[in-house]
Short mmCIF file of C-alpha atoms (C1' of nucleotides) in Angstrom, two decimals:
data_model
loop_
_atom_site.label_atom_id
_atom_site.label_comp_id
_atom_site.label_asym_id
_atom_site.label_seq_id
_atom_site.Cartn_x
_atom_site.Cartn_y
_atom_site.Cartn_z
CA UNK A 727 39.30 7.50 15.04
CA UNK A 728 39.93 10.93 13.39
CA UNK A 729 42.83 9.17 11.01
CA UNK A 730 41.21 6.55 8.76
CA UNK A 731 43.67 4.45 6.68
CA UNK A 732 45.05 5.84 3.47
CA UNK A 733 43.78 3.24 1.59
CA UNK A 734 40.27 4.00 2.58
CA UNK A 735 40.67 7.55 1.44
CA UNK A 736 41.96 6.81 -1.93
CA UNK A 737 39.79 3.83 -2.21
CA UNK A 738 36.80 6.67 -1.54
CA UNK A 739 38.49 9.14 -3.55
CA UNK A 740 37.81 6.88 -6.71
CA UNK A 741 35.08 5.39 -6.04
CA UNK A 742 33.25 8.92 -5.06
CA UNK A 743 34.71 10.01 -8.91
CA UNK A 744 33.56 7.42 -10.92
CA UNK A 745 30.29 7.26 -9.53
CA UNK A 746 29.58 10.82 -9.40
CA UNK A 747 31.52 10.69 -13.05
CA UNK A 748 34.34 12.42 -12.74
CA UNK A 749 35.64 9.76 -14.25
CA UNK A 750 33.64 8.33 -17.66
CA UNK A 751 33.50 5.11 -18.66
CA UNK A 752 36.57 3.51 -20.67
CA UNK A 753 38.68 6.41 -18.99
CA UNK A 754 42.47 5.65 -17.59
CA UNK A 755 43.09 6.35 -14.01
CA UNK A 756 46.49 7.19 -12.91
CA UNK A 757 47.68 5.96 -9.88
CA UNK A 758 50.07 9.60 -9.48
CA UNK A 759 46.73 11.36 -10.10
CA UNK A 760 44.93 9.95 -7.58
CA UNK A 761 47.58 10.11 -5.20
CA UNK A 762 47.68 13.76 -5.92
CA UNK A 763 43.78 14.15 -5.10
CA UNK A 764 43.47 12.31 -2.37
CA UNK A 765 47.11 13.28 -1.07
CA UNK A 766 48.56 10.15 0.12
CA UNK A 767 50.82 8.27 -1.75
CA UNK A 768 50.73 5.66 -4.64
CA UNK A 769 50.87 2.51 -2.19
CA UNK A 770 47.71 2.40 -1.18
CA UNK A 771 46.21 4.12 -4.65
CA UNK A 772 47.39 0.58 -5.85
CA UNK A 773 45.70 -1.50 -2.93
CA UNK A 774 42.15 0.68 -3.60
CA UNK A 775 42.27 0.12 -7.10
CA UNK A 776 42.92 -3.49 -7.06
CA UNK A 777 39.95 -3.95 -4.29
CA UNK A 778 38.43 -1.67 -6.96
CA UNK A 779 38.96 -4.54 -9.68
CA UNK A 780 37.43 -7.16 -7.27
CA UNK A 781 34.31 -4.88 -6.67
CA UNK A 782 34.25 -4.94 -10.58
CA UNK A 783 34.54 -0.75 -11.00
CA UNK A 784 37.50 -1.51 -12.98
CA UNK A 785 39.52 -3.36 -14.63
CA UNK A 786 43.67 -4.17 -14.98
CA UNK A 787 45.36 -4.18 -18.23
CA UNK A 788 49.23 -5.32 -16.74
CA UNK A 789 51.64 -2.50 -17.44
CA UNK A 790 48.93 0.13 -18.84
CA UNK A 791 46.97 0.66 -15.55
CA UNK A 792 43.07 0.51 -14.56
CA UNK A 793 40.17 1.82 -16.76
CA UNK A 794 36.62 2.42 -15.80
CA UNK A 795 34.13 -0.64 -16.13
CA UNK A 796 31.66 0.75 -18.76
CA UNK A 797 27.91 0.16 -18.08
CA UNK A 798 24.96 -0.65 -20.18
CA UNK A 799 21.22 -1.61 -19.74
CA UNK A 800 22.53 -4.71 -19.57
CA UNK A 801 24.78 -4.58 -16.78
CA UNK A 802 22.52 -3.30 -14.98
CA UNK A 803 19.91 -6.13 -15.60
CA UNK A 804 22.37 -8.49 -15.01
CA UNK A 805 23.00 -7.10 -11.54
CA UNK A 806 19.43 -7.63 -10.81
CA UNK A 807 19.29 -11.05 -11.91
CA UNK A 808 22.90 -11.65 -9.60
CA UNK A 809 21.36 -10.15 -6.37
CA UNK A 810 17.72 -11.64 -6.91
CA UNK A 811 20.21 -15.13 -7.42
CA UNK A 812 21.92 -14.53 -4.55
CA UNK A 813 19.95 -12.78 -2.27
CA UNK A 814 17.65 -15.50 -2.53
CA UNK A 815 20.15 -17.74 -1.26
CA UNK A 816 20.83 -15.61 1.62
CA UNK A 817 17.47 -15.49 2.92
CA UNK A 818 17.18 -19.51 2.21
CA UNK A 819 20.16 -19.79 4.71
CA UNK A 820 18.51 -17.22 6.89
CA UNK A 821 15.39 -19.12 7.57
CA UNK A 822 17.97 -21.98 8.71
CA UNK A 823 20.64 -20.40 10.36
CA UNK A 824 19.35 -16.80 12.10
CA UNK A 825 18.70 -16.62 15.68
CA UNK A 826 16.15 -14.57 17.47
CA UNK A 827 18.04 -11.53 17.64
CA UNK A 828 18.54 -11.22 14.07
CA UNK A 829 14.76 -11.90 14.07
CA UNK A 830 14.31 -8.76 16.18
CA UNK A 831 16.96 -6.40 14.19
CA UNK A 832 15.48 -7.37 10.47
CA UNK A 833 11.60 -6.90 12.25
CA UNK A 834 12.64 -3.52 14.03
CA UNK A 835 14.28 -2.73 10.56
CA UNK A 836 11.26 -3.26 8.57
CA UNK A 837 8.70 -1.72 10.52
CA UNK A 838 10.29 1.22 11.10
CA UNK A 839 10.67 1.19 6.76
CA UNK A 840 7.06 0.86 6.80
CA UNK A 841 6.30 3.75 8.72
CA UNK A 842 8.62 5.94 7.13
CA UNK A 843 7.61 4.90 3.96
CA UNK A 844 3.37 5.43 5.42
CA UNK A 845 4.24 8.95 6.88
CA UNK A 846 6.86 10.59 4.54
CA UNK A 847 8.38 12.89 6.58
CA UNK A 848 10.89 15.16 5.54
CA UNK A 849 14.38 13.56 4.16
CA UNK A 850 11.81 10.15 4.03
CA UNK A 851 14.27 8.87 0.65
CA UNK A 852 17.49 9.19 2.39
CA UNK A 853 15.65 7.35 5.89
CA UNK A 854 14.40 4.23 3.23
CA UNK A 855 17.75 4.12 1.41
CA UNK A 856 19.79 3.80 5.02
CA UNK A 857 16.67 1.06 6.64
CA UNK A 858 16.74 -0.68 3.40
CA UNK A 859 20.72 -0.84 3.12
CA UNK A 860 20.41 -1.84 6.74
CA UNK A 861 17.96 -4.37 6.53
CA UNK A 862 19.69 -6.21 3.60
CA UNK A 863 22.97 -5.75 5.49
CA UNK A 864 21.33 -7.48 8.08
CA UNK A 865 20.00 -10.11 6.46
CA UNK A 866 23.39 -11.06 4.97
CA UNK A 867 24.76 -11.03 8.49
CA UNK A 868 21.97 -13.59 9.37
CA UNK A 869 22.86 -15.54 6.08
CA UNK A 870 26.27 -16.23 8.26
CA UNK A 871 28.13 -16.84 4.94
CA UNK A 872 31.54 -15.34 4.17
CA UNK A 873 31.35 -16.63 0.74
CA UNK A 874 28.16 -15.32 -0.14
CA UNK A 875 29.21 -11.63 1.51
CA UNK A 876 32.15 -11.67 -0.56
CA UNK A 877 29.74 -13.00 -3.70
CA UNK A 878 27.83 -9.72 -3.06
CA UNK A 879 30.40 -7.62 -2.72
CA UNK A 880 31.53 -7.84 -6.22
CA UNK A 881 28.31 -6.30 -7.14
CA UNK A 882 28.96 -3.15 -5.49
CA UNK A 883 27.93 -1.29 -8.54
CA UNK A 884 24.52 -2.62 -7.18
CA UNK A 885 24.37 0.72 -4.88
CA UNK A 886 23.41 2.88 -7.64
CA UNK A 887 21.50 0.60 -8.98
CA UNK A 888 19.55 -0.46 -5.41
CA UNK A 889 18.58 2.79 -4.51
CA UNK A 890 17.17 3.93 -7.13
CA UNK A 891 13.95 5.01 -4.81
CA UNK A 892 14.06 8.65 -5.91
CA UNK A 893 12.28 6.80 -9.04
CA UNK A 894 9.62 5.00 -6.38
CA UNK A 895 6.21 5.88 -6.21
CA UNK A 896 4.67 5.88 -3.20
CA UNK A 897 2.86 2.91 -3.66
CA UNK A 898 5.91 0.97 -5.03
CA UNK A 899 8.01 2.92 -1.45
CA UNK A 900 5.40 0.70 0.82
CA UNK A 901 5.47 -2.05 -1.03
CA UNK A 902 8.93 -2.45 -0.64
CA UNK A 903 8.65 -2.37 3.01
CA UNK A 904 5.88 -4.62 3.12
CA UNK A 905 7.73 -7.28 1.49
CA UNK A 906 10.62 -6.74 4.30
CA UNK A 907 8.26 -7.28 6.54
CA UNK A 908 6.65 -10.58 4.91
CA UNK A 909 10.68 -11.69 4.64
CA UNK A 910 10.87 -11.78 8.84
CA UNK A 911 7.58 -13.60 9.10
CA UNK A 912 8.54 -16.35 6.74
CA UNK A 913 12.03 -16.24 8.25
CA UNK A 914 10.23 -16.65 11.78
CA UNK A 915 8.49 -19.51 10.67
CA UNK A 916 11.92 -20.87 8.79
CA UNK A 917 9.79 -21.12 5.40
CA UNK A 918 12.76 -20.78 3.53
CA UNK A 919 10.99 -21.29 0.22
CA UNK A 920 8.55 -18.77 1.18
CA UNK A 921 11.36 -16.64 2.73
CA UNK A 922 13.53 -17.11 -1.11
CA UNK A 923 10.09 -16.11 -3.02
CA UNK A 924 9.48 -13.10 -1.09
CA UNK A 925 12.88 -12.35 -1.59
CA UNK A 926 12.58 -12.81 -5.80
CA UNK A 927 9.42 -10.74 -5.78
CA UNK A 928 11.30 -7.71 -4.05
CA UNK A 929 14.25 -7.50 -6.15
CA UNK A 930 11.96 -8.47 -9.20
CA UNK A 931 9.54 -5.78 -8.37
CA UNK A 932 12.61 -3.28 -8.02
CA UNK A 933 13.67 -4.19 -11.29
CA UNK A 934 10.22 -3.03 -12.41
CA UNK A 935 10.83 0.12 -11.34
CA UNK A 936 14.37 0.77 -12.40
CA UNK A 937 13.41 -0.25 -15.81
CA UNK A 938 10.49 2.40 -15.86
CA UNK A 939 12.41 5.00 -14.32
CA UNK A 940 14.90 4.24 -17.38
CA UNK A 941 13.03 3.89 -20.33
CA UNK A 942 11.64 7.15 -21.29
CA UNK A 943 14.53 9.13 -19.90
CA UNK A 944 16.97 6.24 -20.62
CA UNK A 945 19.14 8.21 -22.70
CA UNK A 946 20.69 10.59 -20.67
CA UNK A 947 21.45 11.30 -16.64
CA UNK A 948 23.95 13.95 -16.50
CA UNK A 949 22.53 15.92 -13.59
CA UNK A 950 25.86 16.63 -11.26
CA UNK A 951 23.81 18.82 -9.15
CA UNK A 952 25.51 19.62 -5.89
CA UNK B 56 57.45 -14.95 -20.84
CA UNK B 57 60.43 -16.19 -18.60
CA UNK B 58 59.86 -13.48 -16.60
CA UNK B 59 56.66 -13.54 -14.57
CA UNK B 60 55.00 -10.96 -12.23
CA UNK B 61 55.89 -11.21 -8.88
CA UNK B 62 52.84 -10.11 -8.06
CA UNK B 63 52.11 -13.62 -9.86
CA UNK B 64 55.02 -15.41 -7.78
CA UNK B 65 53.58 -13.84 -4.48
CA UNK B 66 50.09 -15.15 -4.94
CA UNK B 67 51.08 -18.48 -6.49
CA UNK B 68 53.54 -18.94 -3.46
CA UNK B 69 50.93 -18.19 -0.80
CA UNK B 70 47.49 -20.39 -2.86
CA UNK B 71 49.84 -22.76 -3.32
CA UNK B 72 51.02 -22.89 0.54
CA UNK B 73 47.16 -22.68 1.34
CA UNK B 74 45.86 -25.47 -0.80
CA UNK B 75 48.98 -28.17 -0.23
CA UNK B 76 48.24 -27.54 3.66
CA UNK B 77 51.27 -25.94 4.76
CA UNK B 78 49.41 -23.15 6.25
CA UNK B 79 46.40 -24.18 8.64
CA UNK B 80 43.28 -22.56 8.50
CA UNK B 81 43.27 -19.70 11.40
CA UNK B 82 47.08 -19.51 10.95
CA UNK B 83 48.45 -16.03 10.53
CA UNK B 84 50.50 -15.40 7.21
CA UNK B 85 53.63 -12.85 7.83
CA UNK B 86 54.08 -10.79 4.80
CA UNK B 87 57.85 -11.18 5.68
CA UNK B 88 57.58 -14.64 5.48
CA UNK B 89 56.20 -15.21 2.36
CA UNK B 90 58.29 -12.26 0.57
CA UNK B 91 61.24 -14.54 1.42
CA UNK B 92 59.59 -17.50 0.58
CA UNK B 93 59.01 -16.60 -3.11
CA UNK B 94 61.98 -14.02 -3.22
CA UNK B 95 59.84 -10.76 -3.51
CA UNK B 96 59.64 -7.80 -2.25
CA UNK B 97 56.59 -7.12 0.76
CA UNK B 98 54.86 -4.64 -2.00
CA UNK B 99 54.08 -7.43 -4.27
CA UNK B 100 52.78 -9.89 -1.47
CA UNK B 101 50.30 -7.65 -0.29
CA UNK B 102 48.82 -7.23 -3.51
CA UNK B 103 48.80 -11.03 -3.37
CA UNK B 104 47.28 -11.41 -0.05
CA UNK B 105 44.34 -8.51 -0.83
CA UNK B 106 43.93 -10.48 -4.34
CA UNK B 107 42.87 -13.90 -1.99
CA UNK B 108 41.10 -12.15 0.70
CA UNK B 109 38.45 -11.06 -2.44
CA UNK B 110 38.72 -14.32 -3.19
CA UNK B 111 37.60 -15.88 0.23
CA UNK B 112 40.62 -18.02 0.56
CA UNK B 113 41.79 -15.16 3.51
CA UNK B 114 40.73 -12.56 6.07
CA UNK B 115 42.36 -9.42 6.94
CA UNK B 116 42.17 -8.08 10.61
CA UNK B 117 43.00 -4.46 10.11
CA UNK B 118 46.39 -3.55 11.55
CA UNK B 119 47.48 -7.92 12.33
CA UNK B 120 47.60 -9.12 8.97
CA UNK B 121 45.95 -12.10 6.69
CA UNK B 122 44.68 -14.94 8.56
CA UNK B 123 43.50 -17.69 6.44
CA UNK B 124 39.95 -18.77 6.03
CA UNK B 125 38.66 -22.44 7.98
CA UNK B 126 36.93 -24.41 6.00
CA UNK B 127 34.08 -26.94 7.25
CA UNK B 128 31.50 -29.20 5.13
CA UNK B 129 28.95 -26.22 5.33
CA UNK B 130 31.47 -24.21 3.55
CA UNK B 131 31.71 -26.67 1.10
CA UNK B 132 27.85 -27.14 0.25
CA UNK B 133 27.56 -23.21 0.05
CA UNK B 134 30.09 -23.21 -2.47
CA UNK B 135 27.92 -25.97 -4.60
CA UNK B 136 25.04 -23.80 -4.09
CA UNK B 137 26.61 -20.57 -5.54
CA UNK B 138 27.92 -22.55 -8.43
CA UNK B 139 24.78 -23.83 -8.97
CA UNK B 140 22.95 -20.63 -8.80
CA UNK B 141 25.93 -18.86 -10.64
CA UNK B 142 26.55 -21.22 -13.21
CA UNK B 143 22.93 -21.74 -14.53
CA UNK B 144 22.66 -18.31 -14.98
CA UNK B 145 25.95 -18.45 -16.90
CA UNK B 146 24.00 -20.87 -19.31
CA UNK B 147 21.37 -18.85 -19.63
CA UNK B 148 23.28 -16.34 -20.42
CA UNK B 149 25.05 -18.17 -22.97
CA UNK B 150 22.17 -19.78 -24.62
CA UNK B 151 21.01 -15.93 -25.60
CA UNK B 152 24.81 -14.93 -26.10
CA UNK B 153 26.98 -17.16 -27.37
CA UNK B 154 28.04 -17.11 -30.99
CA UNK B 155 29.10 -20.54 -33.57
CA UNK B 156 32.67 -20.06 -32.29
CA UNK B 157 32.09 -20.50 -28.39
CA UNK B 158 29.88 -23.41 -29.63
CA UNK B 159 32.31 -25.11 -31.49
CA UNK B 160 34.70 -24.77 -28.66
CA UNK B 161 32.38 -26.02 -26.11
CA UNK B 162 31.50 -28.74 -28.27
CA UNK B 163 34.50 -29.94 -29.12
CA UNK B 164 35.87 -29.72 -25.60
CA UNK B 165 32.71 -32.01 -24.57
CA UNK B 166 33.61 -34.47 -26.94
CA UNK B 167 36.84 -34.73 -26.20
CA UNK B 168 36.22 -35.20 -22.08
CA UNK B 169 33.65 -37.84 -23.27
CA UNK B 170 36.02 -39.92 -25.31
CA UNK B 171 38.45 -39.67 -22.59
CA UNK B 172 36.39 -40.94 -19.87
CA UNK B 173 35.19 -43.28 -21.94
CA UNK B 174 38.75 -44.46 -22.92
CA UNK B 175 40.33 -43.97 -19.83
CA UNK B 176 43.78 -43.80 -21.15
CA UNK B 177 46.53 -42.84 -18.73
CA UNK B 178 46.66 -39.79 -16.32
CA UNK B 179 43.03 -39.60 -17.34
CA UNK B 180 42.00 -37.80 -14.30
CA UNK B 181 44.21 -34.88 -14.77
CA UNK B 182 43.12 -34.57 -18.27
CA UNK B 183 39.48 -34.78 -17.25
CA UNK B 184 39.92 -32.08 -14.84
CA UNK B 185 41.51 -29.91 -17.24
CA UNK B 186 39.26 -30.03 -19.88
CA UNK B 187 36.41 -29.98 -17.28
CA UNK B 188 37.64 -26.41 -16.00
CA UNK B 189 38.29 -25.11 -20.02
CA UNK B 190 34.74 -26.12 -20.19
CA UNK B 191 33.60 -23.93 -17.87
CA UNK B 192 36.05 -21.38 -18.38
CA UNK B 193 34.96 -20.96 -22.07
CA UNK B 194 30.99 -21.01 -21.01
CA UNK B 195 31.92 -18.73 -18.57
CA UNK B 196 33.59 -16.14 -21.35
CA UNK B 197 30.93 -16.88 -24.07
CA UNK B 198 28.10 -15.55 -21.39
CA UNK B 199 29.69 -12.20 -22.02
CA UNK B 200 29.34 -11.05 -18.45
CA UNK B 201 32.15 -9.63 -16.37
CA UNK B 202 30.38 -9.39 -13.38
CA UNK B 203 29.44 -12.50 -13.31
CA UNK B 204 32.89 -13.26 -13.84
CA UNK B 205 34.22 -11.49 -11.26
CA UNK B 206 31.17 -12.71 -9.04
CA UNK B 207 32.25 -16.27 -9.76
CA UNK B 208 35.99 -15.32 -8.80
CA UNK B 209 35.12 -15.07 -5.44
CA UNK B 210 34.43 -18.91 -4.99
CA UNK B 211 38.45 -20.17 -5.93
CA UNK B 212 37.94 -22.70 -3.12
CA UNK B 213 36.51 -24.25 -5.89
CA UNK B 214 38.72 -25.95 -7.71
CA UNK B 215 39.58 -27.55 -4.44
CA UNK B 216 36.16 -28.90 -4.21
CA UNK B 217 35.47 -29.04 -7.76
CA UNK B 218 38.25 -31.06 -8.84
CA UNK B 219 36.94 -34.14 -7.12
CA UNK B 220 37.51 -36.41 -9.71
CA UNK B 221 39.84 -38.52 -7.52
CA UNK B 222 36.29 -39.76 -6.05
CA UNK B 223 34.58 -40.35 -9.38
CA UNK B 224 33.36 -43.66 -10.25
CA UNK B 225 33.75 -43.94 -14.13
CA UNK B 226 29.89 -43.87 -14.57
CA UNK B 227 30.22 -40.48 -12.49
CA UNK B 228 33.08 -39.39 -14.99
CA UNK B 229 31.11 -40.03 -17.99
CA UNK B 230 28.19 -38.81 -16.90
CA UNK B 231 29.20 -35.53 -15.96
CA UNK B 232 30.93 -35.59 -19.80
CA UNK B 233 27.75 -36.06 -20.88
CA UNK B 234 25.94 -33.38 -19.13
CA UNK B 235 28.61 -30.73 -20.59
CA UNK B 236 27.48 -32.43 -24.33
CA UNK B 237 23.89 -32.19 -23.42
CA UNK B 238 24.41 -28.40 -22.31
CA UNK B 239 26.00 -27.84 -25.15
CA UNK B 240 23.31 -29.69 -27.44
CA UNK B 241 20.85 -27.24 -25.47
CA UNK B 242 22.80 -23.93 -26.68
CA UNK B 243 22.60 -24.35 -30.28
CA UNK B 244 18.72 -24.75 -29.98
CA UNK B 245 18.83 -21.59 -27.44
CA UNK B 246 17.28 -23.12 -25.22
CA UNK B 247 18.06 -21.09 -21.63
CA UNK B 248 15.77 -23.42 -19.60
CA UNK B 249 17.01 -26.58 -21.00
CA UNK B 250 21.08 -25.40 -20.41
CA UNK B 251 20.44 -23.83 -16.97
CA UNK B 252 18.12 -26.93 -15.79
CA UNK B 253 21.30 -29.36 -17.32
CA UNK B 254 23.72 -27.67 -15.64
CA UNK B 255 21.62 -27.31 -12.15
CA UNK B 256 21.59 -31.24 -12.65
CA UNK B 257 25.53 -31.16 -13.69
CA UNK B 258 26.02 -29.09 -10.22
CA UNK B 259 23.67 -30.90 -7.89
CA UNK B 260 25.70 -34.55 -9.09
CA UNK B 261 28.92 -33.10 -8.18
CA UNK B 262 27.73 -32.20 -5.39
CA UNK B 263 26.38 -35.87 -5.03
CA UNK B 264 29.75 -37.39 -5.62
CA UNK B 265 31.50 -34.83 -3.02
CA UNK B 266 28.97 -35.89 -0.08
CA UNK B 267 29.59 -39.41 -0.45
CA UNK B 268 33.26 -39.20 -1.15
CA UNK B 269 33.23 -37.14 2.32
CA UNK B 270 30.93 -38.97 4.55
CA UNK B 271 33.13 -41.79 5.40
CA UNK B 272 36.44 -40.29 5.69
CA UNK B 273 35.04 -37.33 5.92
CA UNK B 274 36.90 -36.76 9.95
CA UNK B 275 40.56 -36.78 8.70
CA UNK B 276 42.51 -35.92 5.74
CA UNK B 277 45.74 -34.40 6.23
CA UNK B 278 47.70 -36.27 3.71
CA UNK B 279 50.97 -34.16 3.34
CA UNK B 280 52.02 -36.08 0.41
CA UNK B 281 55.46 -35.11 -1.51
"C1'" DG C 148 51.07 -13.14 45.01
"C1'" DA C 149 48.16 -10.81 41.71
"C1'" DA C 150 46.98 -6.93 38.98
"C1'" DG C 151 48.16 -3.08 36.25
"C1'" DC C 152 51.32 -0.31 33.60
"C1'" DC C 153 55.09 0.71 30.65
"C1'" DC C 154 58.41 -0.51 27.50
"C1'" DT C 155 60.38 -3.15 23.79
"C1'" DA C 156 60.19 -6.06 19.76
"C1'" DA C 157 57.74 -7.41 15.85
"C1'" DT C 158 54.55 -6.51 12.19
"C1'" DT C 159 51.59 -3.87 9.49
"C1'" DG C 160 50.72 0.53 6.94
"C1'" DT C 161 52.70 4.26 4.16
"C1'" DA C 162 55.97 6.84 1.54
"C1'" DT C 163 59.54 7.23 -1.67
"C1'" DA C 164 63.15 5.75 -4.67
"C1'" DC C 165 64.34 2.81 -8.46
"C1'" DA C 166 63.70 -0.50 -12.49
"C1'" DA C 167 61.13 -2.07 -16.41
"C1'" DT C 168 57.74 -1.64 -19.76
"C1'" DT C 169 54.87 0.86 -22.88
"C1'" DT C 170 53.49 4.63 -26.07
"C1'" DG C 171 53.96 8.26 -29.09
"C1'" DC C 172 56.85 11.13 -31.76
"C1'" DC C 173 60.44 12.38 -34.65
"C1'" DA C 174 63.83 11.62 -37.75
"C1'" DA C 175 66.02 9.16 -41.31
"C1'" DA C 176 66.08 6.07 -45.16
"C1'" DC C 177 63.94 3.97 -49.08
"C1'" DG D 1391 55.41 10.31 -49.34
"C1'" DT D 1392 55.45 6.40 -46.65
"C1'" DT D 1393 57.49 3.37 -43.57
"C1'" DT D 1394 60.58 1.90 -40.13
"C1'" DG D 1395 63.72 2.44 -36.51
"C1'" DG D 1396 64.81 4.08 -32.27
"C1'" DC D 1397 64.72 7.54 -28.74
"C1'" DA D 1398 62.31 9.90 -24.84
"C1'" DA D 1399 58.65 10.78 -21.75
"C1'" DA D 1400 55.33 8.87 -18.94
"C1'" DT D 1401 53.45 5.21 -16.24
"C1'" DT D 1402 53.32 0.92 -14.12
"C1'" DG D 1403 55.75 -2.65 -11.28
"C1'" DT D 1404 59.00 -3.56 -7.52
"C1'" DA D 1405 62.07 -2.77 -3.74
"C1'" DT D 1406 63.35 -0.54 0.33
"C1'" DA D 1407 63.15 2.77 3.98
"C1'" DC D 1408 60.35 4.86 7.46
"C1'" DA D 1409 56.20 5.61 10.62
"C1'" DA D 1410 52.55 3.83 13.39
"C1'" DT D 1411 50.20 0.42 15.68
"C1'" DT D 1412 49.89 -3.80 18.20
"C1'" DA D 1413 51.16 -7.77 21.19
"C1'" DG D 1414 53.74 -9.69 24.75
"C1'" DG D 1415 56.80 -9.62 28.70
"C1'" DG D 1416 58.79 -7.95 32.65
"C1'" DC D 1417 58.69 -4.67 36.04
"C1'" DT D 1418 56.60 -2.14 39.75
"C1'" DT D 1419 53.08 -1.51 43.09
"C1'" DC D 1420 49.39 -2.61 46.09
#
DNA sequence: GAAGCCCTAATTGTATACAATTTGCCAAAC
DNA sequence: GTTTGGCAAATTGTATACAATTAGGGCTTC
């Protein structure tokens, strides 16, 4: 277990740069560079950058290379309007399709938000980041849909736009959790209207916040503190 | 221009092998096999083979290769669903987005599918389809959204279940013409609701057409035609 | 005779060498 | 002085060679 694959090191290398960016927007990435920084060779540089392309980081031009996707306000409001689309879905085929053990994973999940979220103990963002990764993660699983994981995938930019809870209030931290928690009841009663709406209210109410967070400092975010 | 990829060749090759049926769902694709199949090197099939795994079409098991995906009716209404979900918001989209030229394109593509299925002249159905996927292609670029392009990548089963025209009555053919003229009738009065609600419609009768087409014969259909 | 282990063959994963295409610069001609 | 042609460096695209991992079979052993 102490070797991971080459291809997930350069496909972390890159990914790690552009997001922390080390790589701006529009930028070229060469495939000898990154094989020089992540020190493995250009084969698998090649096979990151194209699952790169998928996730939508970046994109081909044939025989110039991969440049970095740039991003706008409205990128990222489109990526809220894709996941509360999708994730909708996904809950819709939850309340058909989970069993009770994905019942007991998303509840455990969610309460154990909620508390965290109540209490705030120390390192509480990083806890509500992981549960709430984890709970949606879950969810999908539930969703039993290949097509709809690989759907979400491509909106892996959605990461820095999802946890954005270092912008949360503590009000808007418990909601949050509270609307996890309303997700598993309607899912245990397979509402799956109730279970979409819940759903479109979370990533809706998320939005909220991002755009808040964004519009008075909405200019710049070049903190690359370590 | 005579000389395409092989990257190209490679994934061509393999879809192609997919789709016609020569591969079985579960059956494991050899990159060995395919690289003499299409006369490329391994390098170039990989890239191939990663390409269709983002696309759903395959699954890699780390270390044993591609394996490609099974397919079963609940497959098929999930892809209906994302296209429904997907695509309206594409309208949407366009309806804020689009500019004279994408609606002069659209238009005139939606006249011309109309007067075809209205006409019926021969090899209709292959025209139909054709102008039925420019349709959507060119909504799809006048919505200005890469992510939802990409997004929408990720469902190339698609065509396969999209290009159902075969089963089409010709009230079913010209009513789906009509829905792209409608859609396009809503754009140039910007009307978001009006597109996306057309095109939910536009989705949901495919989707129509596909159930019935699949009920009957829906056990069997392994046609291995020339 | 059955179970477990090792060994071999096949296949994937990675590295490197080679070919083809692009880009920018420099020189030469008008 | 401007433009055009082509040359050269750099980079991508492809092929091949090598390493590592896995799967299956046959052997040994109990």
């Amino acid at each position: 277990m102490v070797a991971v694959s080459a291809a997930k090191k350069a496909y972390d290398t890159i990914r790690g740069d552009i997001i922390e960016g080390r790589y701006a927007p529009g930028d070229r990435i060469t495939e000898a560079e990154v094989a020089a920084t992540a020190s493995v060779s250009r084969t698998p540089v090649r096979e990151a950058l194209h699952r790169l392309e998928a996730e939508g980081l970046i994109r081909f031009v044939p025989n110039q290379g991969a440049f970095v996707s740039s991003w706008g306000e409205d990128e990222a409001e489109e990526t809220f309007e894709l996941r509360a689309r999708l994730e909708c879905y996904a809950a819709e085929l939850c309340a058909v399709r989970c069993d009770d053990n994905d019942l007991a994973i998303l509840r455990q999940l969610a309460e154990q938000q909620l508390r965290v979220a109540e209490k705030r103990p120390r390192g509480f963002l990083e806890k509500i980041a992981d549960l709430n990764h984890r709970f949606h993660e879950a969810l999908l699983n539930a969703s039993r849909s290949e097509q709809l994981r690989t759907a979400l995938a491509t909106l892996a930019n959605a990461p820095l736009v999802f946890q954005t809870f270092r912008e949360y209030s503590p009000q808007a931290l418990e909601r949050s959790a509270r609307h996890h928690l309303e997700l598993v009841t309607a899912l245990e009663q397979r509402n799956a209207g109730w279970a979409s709406g819940v759903m479109r209210a979370h990533i809706y109410a998320a939005r909220s916040v991002f755009r808040e967070a964004h519009e008075t400092d909405g200019v710049e975010r070049d903190q690359k503190s370590a």
